[in-house]
Backbone as ProteinMPNN parsed JSONL, in Angstrom:
{"seq_chain_A": "MTETEALSRALIEEAARKSGLIWLQGPAGPSRALWHVWHEGAVCLVGGGAGEQPLDGLGLEDGGTATVTVRSKDKGGRLVTFTARVSELPAGGEAWGAAVAELKGKRLNAVDAEGIEERWARECVVLRLEPRGDGVEPLPDGSLAAVPVASPATTRKAMPAALPRLLRKRRR", "coords_chain_A": {"N_chain_A": [[-62.359, -73.135, -9.265], [-60.065, -72.743, -11.97], [-58.067, -74.571, -14.28], [-56.004, -73.005, -15.112], [-55.615, -71.223, -12.733], [-55.253, -72.956, -10.826], [-52.34, -74.227, -11.442], [-51.208, -71.955, -11.555], [-51.479, -71.029, -8.794], [-50.222, -73.171, -7.567], [-47.519, -72.83, -8.609], [-46.875, -70.31, -7.656], [-46.868, -70.972, -4.943], [-44.528, -73.15, -5.022], [-42.172, -71.839, -5.399], [-42.431, -69.673, -3.512], [-41.943, -71.302, -1.209], [-39.452, -72.415, -1.668], [-37.785, -69.953, -1.77], [-36.173, -68.07, 0.46], [-36.432, -65.377, 0.263], [-38.282, -62.381, -0.492], [-39.394, -60.178, -3.135], [-41.05, -57.161, -2.234], [-43.543, -54.633, -3.196], [-45.23, -52.388, -1.86], [-48.532, -49.851, -2.435], [-47.171, -47.728, -2.141], [-44.0, -46.354, -2.733], [-40.365, -47.859, -3.407], [-39.545, -51.366, -4.299], [-38.516, -53.947, -2.014], [-36.42, -55.846, -0.437], [-37.407, -58.285, 1.486], [-36.954, -61.27, 4.216], [-39.178, -63.837, 4.439], [-41.621, -66.418, 5.304], [-43.809, -69.257, 3.985], [-46.821, -69.722, 4.49], [-49.651, -71.787, 5.49], [-50.898, -71.287, 3.076], [-50.202, -68.888, 2.241], [-47.744, -65.888, 1.834], [-45.837, -64.925, 4.949], [-44.314, -62.544, 6.751], [-42.551, -60.42, 9.345], [-42.01, -57.394, 10.653], [-40.816, -54.119, 11.213], [-40.318, -53.37, 13.603], [-37.652, -52.435, 16.173], [-34.643, -53.689, 15.224], [-35.47, -55.373, 13.381], [-37.012, -55.884, 9.936], [-37.371, -53.171, 7.738], [-40.788, -51.74, 7.058], [-41.561, -49.878, 6.919], [-42.706, -46.903, 4.671], [-43.576, -48.295, 2.857], [-46.382, -48.304, 2.376], [-48.076, -50.321, 3.046], [-51.662, -51.639, 3.842], [-53.948, -53.118, 6.254], [-56.02, -55.208, 4.325], [-55.428, -53.966, 2.0], [-53.23, -54.32, -1.069], [-50.543, -55.522, -2.717], [-47.64, -55.925, -4.442], [-45.851, -58.959, -5.128], [-42.885, -60.382, -5.994], [-40.951, -63.178, -6.503], [-38.14, -64.595, -5.793], [-35.358, -66.656, -7.267], [-33.925, -68.739, -5.571], [-31.192, -70.478, -5.939], [-30.107, -69.182, -8.403], [-30.857, -66.534, -8.083], [-32.822, -64.769, -9.738], [-35.873, -63.511, -10.907], [-38.937, -65.62, -10.662], [-41.355, -65.499, -10.284], [-44.137, -63.226, -10.541], [-46.76, -61.835, -8.84], [-49.913, -60.471, -7.296], [-51.061, -59.714, -4.158], [-53.035, -59.811, -1.282], [-52.989, -57.988, 1.556], [-53.29, -58.847, 4.906], [-52.913, -58.106, 7.958], [-52.02, -59.518, 10.726], [-53.471, -60.07, 13.862], [-51.529, -59.274, 16.919], [-51.038, -62.257, 19.244], [-53.242, -63.563, 18.503], [-54.53, -66.846, 17.395], [-53.899, -67.275, 14.595], [-51.999, -65.515, 14.166], [-50.092, -66.608, 16.044], [-49.549, -68.906, 15.149], [-48.182, -68.398, 12.824], [-45.89, -66.595, 13.524], [-44.683, -68.788, 14.604], [-43.723, -70.133, 12.774], [-42.218, -68.151, 11.638], [-40.496, -67.626, 13.436], [-38.493, -70.0, 13.785], [-37.106, -69.442, 11.23], [-35.789, -67.269, 11.626], [-32.656, -65.574, 11.697], [-29.974, -64.943, 13.668], [-31.37, -63.653, 15.953], [-31.197, -61.013, 18.541], [-32.443, -61.526, 21.05], [-33.595, -64.273, 21.383], [-34.997, -65.778, 23.054], [-36.94, -64.73, 24.193], [-38.217, -63.431, 21.662], [-40.881, -63.553, 20.75], [-42.465, -62.256, 22.234], [-41.594, -59.6, 22.103], [-41.982, -59.162, 19.389], [-44.68, -59.199, 19.253], [-45.157, -56.727, 21.045], [-43.771, -54.853, 19.172], [-43.714, -55.103, 16.654], [-45.054, -55.736, 13.217], [-47.049, -58.34, 12.047], [-47.352, -59.772, 8.6], [-49.61, -61.134, 6.533], [-49.532, -62.327, 3.249], [-51.738, -63.051, 1.368], [-51.82, -64.666, -2.216], [-53.949, -63.146, -4.602], [-56.832, -64.355, -6.838], [-55.993, -63.641, -9.473], [-53.925, -64.822, -10.895], [-50.479, -64.988, -11.987], [-48.237, -62.621, -12.93], [-47.323, -62.04, -16.238], [-43.625, -62.363, -17.11], [-41.417, -59.636, -17.333], [-40.152, -57.938, -20.372], [-38.045, -56.203, -20.171], [-35.362, -54.841, -18.718], [-35.899, -53.469, -16.025], [-34.138, -52.347, -14.078], [-33.86, -50.216, -11.163], [-33.02, -47.18, -9.445], [-30.749, -47.253, -6.745], [-32.179, -47.127, -3.223], [-31.969, -44.397, -1.28], [-29.059, -44.23, 1.291], [-27.402, -44.097, 4.121], [-25.025, -45.928, 4.338], [-21.752, -46.368, 2.923], [-19.373, -47.128, 0.593], [-15.983, -48.257, 0.232], [-13.139, -46.299, -0.663], [-11.394, -46.299, -4.152], [-8.487, -48.39, -3.866], [-5.082, -47.117, -3.951], [-2.76, -47.127, -6.508], [0.105, -47.673, -6.19], [0.036, -48.988, -3.97], [-0.058, -51.975, -3.738], [2.849, -52.168, -4.421], [4.158, -51.024, -2.157], [3.563, -52.699, -0.147], [5.028, -55.032, -0.701], [6.988, -54.476, -0.322], [7.593, -53.941, 2.155], [7.649, -56.426, 3.114], [9.891, -57.443, 2.929]], "CA_chain_A": [[-60.971, -72.95, -9.864], [-59.552, -73.194, -13.289], [-57.005, -75.328, -14.211], [-55.092, -72.037, -15.177], [-55.562, -70.687, -11.706], [-54.267, -73.887, -9.835], [-51.096, -74.0, -11.959], [-50.228, -70.578, -11.119], [-51.132, -70.894, -7.19], [-49.071, -74.365, -7.446], [-45.938, -72.182, -9.291], [-46.447, -69.433, -6.37], [-46.355, -71.897, -3.631], [-43.576, -74.15, -4.597], [-41.295, -70.386, -5.852], [-42.047, -69.021, -2.4], [-41.944, -72.065, -0.196], [-38.139, -72.616, -1.559], [-37.142, -68.973, -1.669], [-36.011, -67.481, 1.397], [-36.374, -63.48, 0.092], [-38.996, -61.514, -1.563], [-39.037, -58.189, -3.279], [-42.321, -56.539, -2.185], [-43.773, -53.403, -3.338], [-46.791, -51.779, -1.937], [-48.77, -48.869, -3.241], [-46.143, -46.297, -2.148], [-42.572, -46.44, -2.023], [-39.866, -48.568, -4.089], [-39.667, -52.439, -3.74], [-38.22, -54.083, -1.04], [-36.207, -56.969, -0.377], [-37.446, -59.135, 2.883], [-37.404, -62.427, 4.228], [-40.315, -64.479, 4.756], [-42.068, -67.995, 5.175], [-45.02, -69.64, 3.474], [-47.333, -70.705, 5.753], [-51.2, -71.845, 5.586], [-51.563, -70.813, 1.698], [-49.694, -67.03, 2.176], [-46.508, -65.366, 2.209], [-45.93, -64.58, 6.125], [-43.256, -61.937, 7.139], [-42.841, -59.87, 10.034], [-41.292, -56.376, 10.346], [-41.202, -52.928, 11.36], [-39.704, -53.12, 15.243], [-36.664, -52.15, 16.297], [-33.917, -54.749, 14.914], [-36.089, -56.307, 12.206], [-36.549, -55.602, 8.445], [-37.858, -52.281, 7.688], [-41.674, -51.979, 6.127], [-42.011, -48.255, 6.678], [-42.564, -46.475, 3.379], [-44.486, -49.251, 1.624], [-48.2, -47.862, 2.244], [-48.982, -51.064, 3.455], [-52.31, -51.86, 5.248], [-54.64, -54.019, 6.172], [-57.037, -55.193, 3.348], [-54.863, -53.496, 0.837], [-52.811, -55.14, -2.066], [-49.098, -55.671, -2.918], [-47.219, -56.846, -5.5], [-44.834, -59.774, -4.777], [-41.826, -60.756, -6.787], [-40.613, -64.203, -5.968], [-36.694, -64.733, -6.932], [-34.705, -68.111, -7.761], [-33.098, -69.09, -4.328], [-29.922, -70.308, -6.743], [-29.275, -67.955, -9.529], [-31.224, -64.757, -7.609], [-33.624, -64.473, -10.853], [-37.116, -63.449, -10.873], [-39.319, -66.587, -11.003], [-42.935, -65.195, -10.575], [-44.939, -62.214, -9.711], [-48.26, -62.204, -8.343], [-50.559, -59.664, -6.897], [-51.473, -60.09, -2.766], [-53.96, -59.583, -0.404], [-52.428, -58.044, 2.947], [-53.527, -58.816, 5.97], [-51.861, -57.604, 9.253], [-52.628, -60.593, 11.849], [-53.703, -59.265, 15.263], [-50.916, -60.175, 17.896], [-51.741, -63.076, 20.467], [-54.301, -64.383, 17.873], [-54.402, -68.27, 16.898], [-53.434, -67.535, 13.119], [-50.865, -64.92, 14.458], [-49.117, -67.542, 16.721], [-49.207, -70.243, 14.202], [-47.395, -67.593, 11.707], [-44.985, -66.491, 14.196], [-43.885, -70.072, 15.225], [-43.098, -70.402, 11.685], [-41.127, -67.19, 11.149], [-39.575, -67.926, 14.414], [-37.743, -70.909, 13.209], [-36.546, -68.645, 10.075], [-35.089, -65.494, 12.031], [-31.377, -65.569, 11.934], [-29.033, -63.979, 14.411], [-32.154, -62.815, 17.182], [-30.42, -60.807, 19.614], [-33.251, -62.309, 21.85], [-34.358, -65.769, 20.345], [-35.784, -66.435, 24.225], [-38.249, -63.595, 24.184], [-38.675, -62.602, 20.361], [-42.63, -63.442, 20.174], [-43.209, -60.846, 22.976], [-41.124, -58.262, 21.127], [-42.561, -59.362, 18.075], [-46.275, -58.398, 19.891], [-45.048, -55.287, 21.57], [-43.172, -53.75, 18.637], [-43.934, -55.334, 15.289], [-46.41, -56.19, 12.609], [-47.084, -59.562, 11.438], [-48.188, -59.292, 7.539], [-50.143, -61.965, 5.67], [-49.807, -61.828, 2.065], [-52.314, -64.088, 0.306], [-52.109, -64.474, -3.495], [-55.106, -63.026, -5.069], [-57.114, -65.173, -7.778], [-55.705, -63.654, -11.012], [-52.829, -65.388, -11.258], [-49.247, -64.584, -11.933], [-48.186, -61.516, -13.811], [-46.166, -62.24, -17.068], [-42.327, -61.589, -16.803], [-41.121, -58.636, -18.34], [-39.05, -58.093, -21.423], [-37.031, -55.148, -20.165], [-34.404, -54.551, -17.302], [-36.535, -53.213, -14.572], [-33.643, -52.158, -13.1], [-34.032, -49.054, -10.485], [-32.132, -46.564, -8.389], [-30.951, -47.642, -5.051], [-32.503, -46.369, -1.892], [-30.789, -43.648, -0.806], [-28.929, -45.028, 2.352], [-25.943, -43.647, 4.67], [-23.79, -46.924, 3.931], [-20.774, -46.279, 2.132], [-18.325, -48.045, 0.304], [-14.458, -47.964, 0.28], [-12.69, -46.017, -2.301], [-10.519, -47.137, -4.692], [-7.426, -48.783, -3.298], [-4.308, -46.604, -4.768], [-2.196, -47.869, -7.542], [1.032, -47.946, -5.357], [-0.162, -49.848, -2.424], [0.725, -53.309, -3.581], [4.453, -52.221, -4.584], [4.752, -50.524, -0.825], [3.198, -53.597, 1.012], [5.737, -55.976, -0.742], [8.805, -53.842, -0.05], [7.48, -54.062, 3.952], [7.851, -58.003, 3.513], [11.374, -58.045, 2.476]], "C_chain_A": [[-60.482, -73.365, -11.026], [-58.287, -74.044, -13.543], [-55.861, -74.434, -14.338], [-54.693, -71.662, -13.681], [-54.953, -71.517, -10.842], [-53.244, -74.186, -10.308], [-50.391, -72.878, -11.052], [-50.331, -70.448, -9.32], [-50.113, -71.879, -6.907], [-47.724, -73.779, -7.532], [-45.702, -71.197, -8.013], [-46.362, -70.151, -5.101], [-44.918, -72.499, -3.665], [-42.203, -72.714, -4.892], [-41.293, -70.195, -4.568], [-41.646, -70.18, -1.343], [-39.896, -72.236, -0.464], [-36.994, -71.328, -1.607], [-37.114, -68.298, -0.249], [-36.053, -65.617, 1.589], [-37.61, -63.255, -1.044], [-38.953, -60.323, -2.286], [-40.859, -58.012, -3.269], [-42.626, -55.298, -2.256], [-45.37, -53.0, -3.102], [-47.335, -50.792, -2.396], [-48.243, -47.575, -2.993], [-44.818, -46.767, -2.104], [-41.847, -47.61, -3.314], [-40.186, -50.11, -3.792], [-38.642, -52.552, -3.1], [-37.925, -55.279, -0.976], [-36.454, -57.623, 0.947], [-37.318, -60.329, 2.863], [-38.638, -62.63, 4.64], [-40.559, -66.099, 4.921], [-43.222, -68.079, 4.575], [-45.273, -70.217, 4.361], [-48.825, -70.74, 5.315], [-51.434, -71.169, 3.856], [-51.055, -69.2, 1.589], [-48.118, -67.235, 2.477], [-46.562, -64.572, 3.804], [-44.628, -63.505, 6.032], [-43.547, -60.991, 8.624], [-41.806, -58.703, 9.822], [-41.635, -55.307, 10.982], [-40.836, -52.449, 13.154], [-38.325, -52.611, 14.923], [-35.803, -53.526, 16.042], [-34.586, -55.525, 13.75], [-36.29, -55.242, 11.085], [-37.83, -54.369, 8.344], [-39.514, -52.089, 6.7], [-42.414, -50.377, 6.063], [-41.906, -47.753, 5.093], [-43.252, -46.971, 1.857], [-45.63, -49.27, 1.468], [-48.589, -49.203, 2.336], [-50.121, -51.14, 4.058], [-53.032, -52.692, 5.076], [-55.772, -54.233, 4.911], [-56.448, -54.569, 2.177], [-53.928, -54.254, -0.055], [-51.093, -54.592, -1.987], [-48.618, -56.402, -3.726], [-46.214, -57.719, -4.739], [-44.15, -60.185, -5.624], [-41.104, -62.028, -5.753], [-39.079, -64.546, -6.506], [-36.246, -66.107, -6.587], [-33.738, -68.191, -6.271], [-31.315, -69.544, -4.892], [-29.005, -69.656, -7.6], [-29.977, -66.518, -9.018], [-32.058, -64.105, -8.842], [-34.934, -64.248, -10.547], [-37.68, -64.708, -11.155], [-40.723, -66.562, -11.221], [-43.332, -64.038, -9.906], [-46.21, -62.607, -9.461], [-48.487, -60.85, -7.33], [-51.279, -60.084, -5.751], [-52.422, -59.242, -2.299], [-53.426, -59.254, 1.044], [-53.175, -58.028, 3.892], [-52.66, -58.808, 6.875], [-52.796, -58.453, 10.471], [-52.306, -60.18, 13.254], [-52.469, -60.096, 16.146], [-51.666, -60.941, 19.014], [-53.096, -63.939, 19.712], [-53.996, -65.936, 17.834], [-53.498, -67.984, 15.48], [-52.064, -66.349, 13.772], [-49.746, -66.073, 15.253], [-49.057, -68.671, 15.787], [-48.032, -69.661, 13.411], [-45.919, -67.351, 12.677], [-44.058, -67.604, 14.583], [-43.334, -70.453, 14.025], [-41.698, -69.405, 11.244], [-40.282, -67.277, 12.461], [-38.047, -68.856, 14.178], [-36.892, -70.388, 12.05], [-35.798, -67.324, 10.395], [-33.823, -65.975, 12.351], [-30.842, -64.15, 12.507], [-29.982, -63.05, 15.238], [-30.989, -62.648, 17.96], [-30.932, -61.652, 21.017], [-33.989, -63.223, 21.421], [-35.503, -66.113, 21.682], [-37.103, -65.571, 23.935], [-38.697, -62.798, 22.877], [-40.446, -62.826, 20.075], [-43.068, -62.491, 21.292], [-42.728, -59.874, 22.621], [-41.359, -57.897, 20.054], [-43.994, -58.495, 18.159], [-46.137, -57.539, 20.268], [-44.617, -54.114, 20.181], [-43.092, -53.848, 16.842], [-45.2, -55.655, 14.787], [-46.04, -57.612, 11.879], [-47.798, -59.656, 10.131], [-48.488, -61.233, 6.994], [-50.064, -61.744, 4.445], [-50.277, -62.854, 0.924], [-52.488, -63.667, -1.056], [-53.299, -64.37, -3.991], [-55.719, -64.136, -6.255], [-56.733, -64.865, -9.124], [-54.654, -63.726, -11.407], [-51.759, -64.553, -11.128], [-49.08, -63.45, -13.195], [-46.82, -62.053, -15.029], [-44.773, -61.424, -16.707], [-41.925, -60.728, -17.855], [-40.231, -58.431, -19.37], [-38.068, -57.289, -21.121], [-36.158, -55.587, -19.143], [-35.065, -54.403, -16.134], [-35.53, -52.38, -13.816], [-33.994, -50.643, -12.546], [-33.033, -48.134, -9.855], [-32.073, -46.674, -7.317], [-31.757, -46.631, -4.443], [-31.557, -45.491, -1.561], [-30.42, -44.093, 0.613], [-27.51, -44.167, 2.707], [-24.901, -44.676, 4.74], [-23.271, -46.431, 2.472], [-20.202, -47.069, 1.656], [-16.809, -47.405, 0.088], [-13.991, -47.265, -0.981], [-11.784, -46.773, -2.648], [-9.062, -47.604, -4.172], [-6.112, -48.008, -4.609], [-3.247, -47.542, -5.214], [-0.86, -48.293, -6.699], [1.222, -48.759, -4.417], [0.239, -51.424, -2.549], [2.222, -53.303, -3.479], [4.843, -51.987, -2.84], [4.665, -52.059, 0.112], [4.239, -55.159, 0.55], [7.057, -55.397, -0.403], [8.799, -54.036, 1.57], [7.968, -55.604, 3.896], [9.284, -58.401, 3.669], [12.39, -57.55, 3.683]], "O_chain_A": [[-60.462, -74.592, -11.13], [-57.467, -74.001, -12.625], [-54.788, -74.784, -13.848], [-53.507, -71.774, -13.373], [-54.132, -71.038, -10.06], [-52.675, -74.731, -9.362], [-49.472, -72.889, -10.234], [-49.458, -69.896, -8.65], [-49.195, -71.609, -6.133], [-46.845, -74.091, -6.729], [-44.636, -71.194, -7.398], [-45.628, -69.692, -4.226], [-44.173, -72.451, -2.686], [-41.158, -72.989, -4.302], [-40.203, -70.47, -4.068], [-40.85, -69.758, -0.504], [-39.144, -72.167, 0.508], [-35.773, -71.47, -1.527], [-38.223, -67.966, 0.169], [-35.825, -64.884, 2.55], [-37.773, -63.823, -2.124], [-38.302, -59.405, -1.787], [-41.679, -58.54, -4.019], [-42.065, -54.591, -1.419], [-46.353, -53.194, -3.817], [-46.504, -50.381, -3.206], [-48.679, -46.525, -3.465], [-44.578, -47.684, -1.319], [-42.625, -48.172, -4.085], [-41.124, -50.26, -3.009], [-37.744, -51.718, -3.216], [-38.788, -56.084, -1.328], [-35.48, -57.468, 1.684], [-37.467, -60.879, 1.772], [-39.255, -61.719, 5.192], [-39.667, -66.905, 4.653], [-43.858, -67.026, 4.517], [-44.591, -70.989, 5.035], [-49.256, -69.724, 4.77], [-52.44, -70.47, 3.733], [-51.618, -68.424, 0.817], [-47.479, -68.137, 3.018], [-47.329, -63.612, 3.881], [-43.881, -63.737, 5.082], [-44.716, -60.865, 8.99], [-40.877, -58.841, 9.026], [-42.78, -55.315, 11.433], [-41.103, -51.378, 13.699], [-37.883, -52.396, 13.794], [-36.228, -54.517, 16.636], [-33.902, -56.423, 13.26], [-35.911, -54.073, 11.154], [-38.974, -54.557, 8.76], [-39.36, -52.339, 5.505], [-43.373, -49.922, 5.439], [-41.036, -48.235, 4.367], [-43.406, -46.567, 0.705], [-46.166, -50.009, 0.642], [-49.584, -49.435, 1.649], [-49.962, -50.664, 5.182], [-53.083, -53.239, 3.975], [-56.39, -53.214, 4.603], [-57.159, -54.701, 1.181], [-53.828, -55.331, 0.534], [-50.606, -53.622, -1.406], [-49.043, -57.549, -3.859], [-45.724, -57.237, -3.717], [-44.915, -60.582, -6.503], [-40.803, -61.878, -4.569], [-38.943, -64.755, -7.711], [-36.765, -66.679, -5.628], [-32.759, -67.448, -6.21], [-30.341, -69.028, -4.346], [-27.778, -69.55, -7.631], [-29.632, -65.465, -9.554], [-31.968, -62.882, -8.949], [-35.261, -65.015, -9.642], [-37.01, -65.257, -12.029], [-41.318, -67.277, -12.027], [-42.927, -63.812, -8.766], [-46.684, -63.668, -9.866], [-47.575, -60.286, -6.724], [-52.21, -60.845, -6.014], [-52.653, -58.126, -2.766], [-53.389, -60.219, 1.807], [-53.948, -57.07, 3.877], [-51.616, -59.444, 6.732], [-53.884, -58.135, 10.952], [-51.182, -59.989, 13.719], [-52.402, -61.324, 16.111], [-52.646, -60.495, 19.611], [-53.783, -64.778, 20.295], [-52.941, -66.193, 18.413], [-52.401, -68.534, 15.384], [-50.967, -66.88, 13.603], [-48.595, -66.196, 14.833], [-48.09, -69.401, 16.004], [-46.99, -70.309, 13.308], [-44.927, -68.027, 12.404], [-42.869, -67.425, 14.845], [-42.352, -71.187, 14.135], [-40.618, -69.728, 10.75], [-39.14, -66.846, 12.298], [-36.889, -68.476, 14.353], [-35.834, -71.001, 11.912], [-35.328, -66.525, 9.585], [-33.755, -66.797, 13.265], [-31.021, -62.974, 12.191], [-29.682, -61.861, 15.349], [-30.081, -63.454, 18.162], [-30.202, -62.235, 21.818], [-35.13, -62.948, 21.051], [-36.617, -66.589, 21.463], [-38.144, -66.008, 23.443], [-39.37, -61.768, 22.919], [-41.064, -62.21, 19.207], [-44.163, -61.949, 21.14], [-43.476, -58.909, 22.782], [-41.159, -56.78, 19.577], [-44.352, -57.533, 17.479], [-47.143, -56.879, 20.009], [-44.976, -52.938, 20.12], [-42.627, -53.044, 16.033], [-46.215, -55.834, 15.459], [-44.99, -57.883, 11.298], [-49.017, -59.638, 10.3], [-47.739, -62.203, 7.108], [-50.635, -60.676, 4.219], [-49.641, -63.329, -0.017], [-53.097, -62.632, -1.325], [-53.963, -65.406, -3.95], [-54.822, -64.901, -6.61], [-57.048, -65.669, -10.001], [-54.202, -62.911, -12.211], [-51.798, -63.556, -10.406], [-49.741, -63.49, -14.233], [-45.67, -62.356, -14.709], [-44.696, -60.297, -16.217], [-42.045, -60.983, -19.053], [-39.178, -58.988, -19.059], [-37.031, -57.507, -21.747], [-36.253, -56.74, -18.723], [-34.839, -55.182, -15.208], [-35.98, -51.685, -12.905], [-34.397, -49.837, -13.384], [-31.933, -48.686, -9.828], [-33.022, -46.349, -6.603], [-32.014, -45.531, -4.932], [-30.365, -45.799, -1.552], [-31.401, -44.382, 1.298], [-26.734, -43.698, 1.874], [-23.826, -44.315, 5.219], [-23.86, -46.198, 1.417], [-20.363, -48.142, 2.236], [-16.592, -46.224, -0.18], [-14.359, -47.567, -2.117], [-11.295, -47.686, -1.981], [-8.394, -46.571, -4.141], [-6.162, -48.248, -5.816], [-2.86, -48.514, -4.565], [-0.814, -49.513, -6.543], [2.299, -49.215, -4.032], [0.767, -52.035, -1.62], [2.859, -54.075, -2.762], [5.702, -52.687, -2.304], [5.545, -52.432, 0.889], [4.232, -56.169, 1.254], [8.083, -56.061, -0.255], [9.84, -54.253, 2.191], [8.76, -55.928, 4.78], [9.758, -59.344, 4.302], [13.585, -57.842, 3.643]]}, "name": "protein", "num_of_chains": 1, "seq": "MTETEALSRALIEEAARKSGLIWLQGPAGPSRALWHVWHEGAVCLVGGGAGEQPLDGLGLEDGGTATVTVRSKDKGGRLVTFTARVSELPAGGEAWGAAVAELKGKRLNAVDAEGIEERWARECVVLRLEPRGDGVEPLPDGSLAAVPVASPATTRKAMPAALPRLLRKRRR"}
């Protein structure tokens, strides 16, 4: 391993350890924000089941590649982007158990904290994203702003201009 590769690997590891959120782009579909943990030299994440982060539409497959962008925890900006090899950890295996133990500690607001491992084994997929040896990608010059993914979620309409005056009259 060259010095440049070692520095790239150290940058990826430090950024991924400190950030709780990555942007993942598979061969298909737009980038998606996902929570993760850094475990034994790779980003590990769980998803795909009911109540977990969605992985559908990304085109991730065992042995494929994905582009991972790690954001800054305090400012939210892009720190590093790298290409990773995707591997699906088989449920119940030794590597799966170690990754799930780390993921379970970072999973917030789990409905069934006691039976989460069994549910993940039954319904979800645990992925390991190991950085490839080609280092980090250079930071882009442009904005890279993208159109948001279609969603049934809506926002409130603008507040009527007269509403503040009406509320003041009621208080009197």
